C-alpha positions as CSV (number, residue, x, y, z in Angstrom):
1,M,70.4,60.3,-158.1
2,S,69.0,62.5,-155.5
3,T,68.2,66.1,-156.2
4,P,68.9,68.8,-153.4
5,G,66.4,69.1,-151.2
6,D,65.1,67.3,-148.1
7,D,66.9,64.1,-148.4
8,D,70.3,65.8,-148.5
9,V,69.8,67.0,-144.8
10,A,69.5,63.6,-143.7
11,A,72.6,62.5,-145.2
12,L,74.9,63.8,-142.6
13,P,72.9,63.8,-139.5
14,D,75.5,64.1,-136.9
15,V,77.6,67.0,-138.5
16,A,75.1,69.7,-137.5
17,P,75.1,69.3,-133.6
18,R,79.0,68.4,-134.2
19,L,79.8,71.5,-135.9
20,R,78.3,73.4,-132.9
21,E,79.7,71.5,-130.2
22,L,83.3,72.0,-131.7
23,R,82.6,75.9,-131.8
24,R,81.6,75.9,-128.6
25,R,84.6,73.9,-127.5
26,R,86.6,76.6,-129.0
27,G,84.6,79.4,-127.1
28,L,83.6,81.1,-130.5
29,T,80.4,82.8,-130.6
30,L,78.4,81.8,-133.7
31,E,79.2,85.4,-135.2
32,A,83.1,85.1,-134.4
33,A,83.3,81.8,-135.8
34,A,81.1,82.7,-139.1
35,Q,83.5,85.7,-139.6
36,R,86.5,83.7,-139.3
37,A,85.2,81.2,-141.8
38,G,83.7,83.8,-144.4
39,L,80.0,82.8,-143.9
40,S,77.5,84.9,-142.5
41,P,75.9,84.1,-139.0
42,A,72.5,83.1,-140.5
43,H,74.4,80.6,-142.7
44,L,76.7,79.2,-140.0
45,S,73.4,79.0,-138.0
46,R,71.8,76.8,-141.1
47,L,75.0,74.5,-140.9
48,E,74.8,73.9,-137.4
49,T,71.1,73.1,-137.6
50,G,70.9,70.9,-140.4
51,G,69.1,73.5,-142.7
52,R,71.9,73.4,-145.1
53,Q,74.7,71.1,-146.1
54,P,78.2,72.1,-145.5
55,S,80.4,72.1,-149.0
56,L,84.3,70.8,-149.0
57,P,85.5,74.8,-148.7
58,M,83.1,75.3,-145.7
59,L,84.5,71.9,-144.2
60,L,88.3,73.0,-144.8
61,G,87.7,76.3,-143.3
62,L,85.5,75.1,-140.2
63,A,88.1,72.2,-139.6
64,R,91.0,74.9,-139.7
65,I,89.2,77.4,-137.2
66,Y,88.2,74.7,-134.8
67,G,91.8,72.9,-134.9
68,T,90.1,69.6,-136.0
69,T,89.8,67.7,-139.6
70,V,87.3,66.8,-141.9
71,S,87.2,63.4,-140.9
72,E,86.4,64.1,-137.2
73,L,83.8,67.0,-138.5
74,L,82.2,64.2,-140.6
75,G,82.2,61.9,-137.6
76,E,85.4,59.7,-138.1
77,M,86.9,59.5,-134.8
78,P,88.6,56.2,-134.6
79,P,89.4,54.8,-130.8
80,E,92.9,54.3,-131.7
81,R,95.5,55.4,-134.1
82,E,95.7,52.8,-136.3
83,P,98.2,53.4,-139.1
84,V,96.4,51.1,-141.9
85,I,93.0,52.1,-142.9
86,R,91.2,49.5,-144.4
87,A,88.8,49.7,-147.5
88,G,85.5,49.9,-146.8
89,R,86.1,50.2,-143.1
90,A,84.2,53.1,-142.7
91,A,80.9,54.4,-144.7
92,P,81.3,57.2,-147.0
93,H,79.7,60.7,-146.2
94,E,77.9,63.0,-148.3
95,A,77.6,66.6,-148.1
96,D,76.6,68.9,-151.0
97,G,76.6,66.3,-153.5
98,W,80.4,65.4,-153.0
99,T,80.8,61.9,-151.3
100,Y,84.0,61.4,-149.0
101,H,85.6,58.4,-148.1
102,Q,88.1,58.5,-145.2
103,T,91.7,57.8,-146.0
104,G,93.5,59.3,-143.1
105,A,93.2,59.1,-139.5
106,S,92.2,62.0,-137.0
107,G,94.6,64.2,-135.4
108,R,97.2,64.4,-137.7
109,A,98.7,67.5,-139.2
110,M,97.6,66.2,-142.8
111,Q,93.8,65.5,-143.6
112,A,93.5,63.0,-146.3
113,L,90.4,61.8,-148.4
114,R,89.0,60.2,-151.3
115,V,86.5,62.5,-152.9
116,E,83.8,61.7,-155.6
117,V,82.2,65.0,-157.1
118,P,79.3,64.6,-159.7
119,Y,79.3,66.9,-162.5
120,G,77.5,70.3,-162.1
121,T,78.0,70.8,-158.2
122,Q,80.3,72.9,-156.1
123,R,80.4,76.4,-157.2
124,D,81.7,77.4,-154.0
125,L,85.0,79.3,-154.2
126,V,87.5,77.7,-151.4
127,R,88.7,80.6,-149.4
128,V,92.2,81.3,-149.1
129,H,93.5,80.0,-146.0
130,P,97.3,78.7,-145.0
131,G,98.5,75.3,-145.8
132,E,99.1,73.3,-148.9
133,E,96.9,70.9,-150.8
134,W,97.8,68.0,-153.1
135,L,95.2,66.1,-155.1
136,Y,95.5,63.4,-157.4
137,V,93.0,62.6,-160.3
138,L,91.6,58.9,-160.1
139,T,88.9,58.8,-162.6
140,G,87.1,61.4,-164.9
141,R,88.1,64.9,-165.7
142,L,88.5,67.6,-163.0
143,R,88.5,71.5,-163.1
144,L,90.8,73.2,-160.9
145,S,90.9,77.0,-160.9
146,L,93.9,78.7,-159.3
147,G,93.5,82.4,-159.2
148,D,92.9,83.5,-162.6
149,A,94.0,80.2,-164.3
150,T,92.1,77.3,-164.9
151,H,93.4,73.7,-165.3
152,E,91.8,70.2,-166.9
153,L,93.3,67.2,-165.0
154,D,92.9,63.7,-166.5
155,P,93.3,60.5,-164.6
156,G,97.2,60.2,-163.3
157,D,97.6,64.1,-163.0
158,S,97.9,65.9,-159.9
159,A,98.3,69.1,-158.3
160,H,100.3,70.6,-155.5
161,F,99.5,74.3,-154.7
162,D,99.6,76.8,-151.7
163,S,96.1,77.1,-150.2
164,L,96.7,81.0,-150.0
165,T,95.8,81.2,-153.3
166,P,92.1,81.1,-154.3
167,H,91.1,78.0,-155.9
168,R,88.0,76.2,-156.9
169,I,87.4,72.6,-157.7
170,S,85.0,71.0,-160.0
171,A,84.5,68.0,-162.4
172,A,84.9,68.8,-166.0
173,S,83.4,65.3,-167.2
174,H,79.7,64.5,-167.3
175,G,80.4,61.2,-165.5
176,G,81.6,63.1,-162.3
177,A,85.5,62.9,-161.1
178,E,86.9,61.1,-158.3
179,F,90.5,62.3,-156.7
180,L,92.6,61.7,-153.6
181,F,92.9,64.8,-151.7
182,V,95.2,65.9,-149.0
183,H,95.4,69.1,-147.3
184,T,97.9,70.1,-144.2
185,L,95.7,71.1,-141.3
186,L,97.0,74.4,-139.6
187,Q,94.6,75.7,-136.7
188,S,93.8,79.5,-136.8
189,P,96.8,81.7,-136.0
190,D,95.0,83.3,-133.2
191,P,94.1,80.7,-130.4
192,H,92.1,83.5,-128.5
193,P,88.7,83.6,-129.5
194,H,87.5,87.0,-131.4
195,H,84.9,89.5,-129.9
196,P,82.0,89.6,-132.1
197,H,82.4,92.9,-132.6
198,S,86.2,92.8,-133.4
């Protein structure tokens, strides 16, 4: 089991430059993108240089701002839009201790992932954003905080909620948890870049 440190930085070698490329493609300055994502410019800069690994909340927020999917941020860009995604077709990706398996295609209105989350990680609150999220627990026990309420979900349990509700996901079982995750992809409502001073 790897511990947070230099090993984690090498887990996603292509994500950092891709984050920078997608931000520039949208015409956003570092300050403007960070403001929209609820991050400090210094934090986003560290993500773009590989100094920090992005968590799921950050990936979701940046994907929405850049008008793309988590799968594309992680480098999953199939040459054609195949309706069937075979098991083991793409290697899993790891970020911030979580492991992501592609279960959906890029460029769709929904992004689907199979996610493994170890116990004791992911303390970031997912910031409110437009859209809906659905998750289904495969193994382990998942703790889902929605607003002021906290729910513990066992295998076979699912949840479907509005992403405007502040939410946090973590593993409640010591062996970690695995779940299916579907999120509607909605771009930032303002397609025009914000000025850094706005």
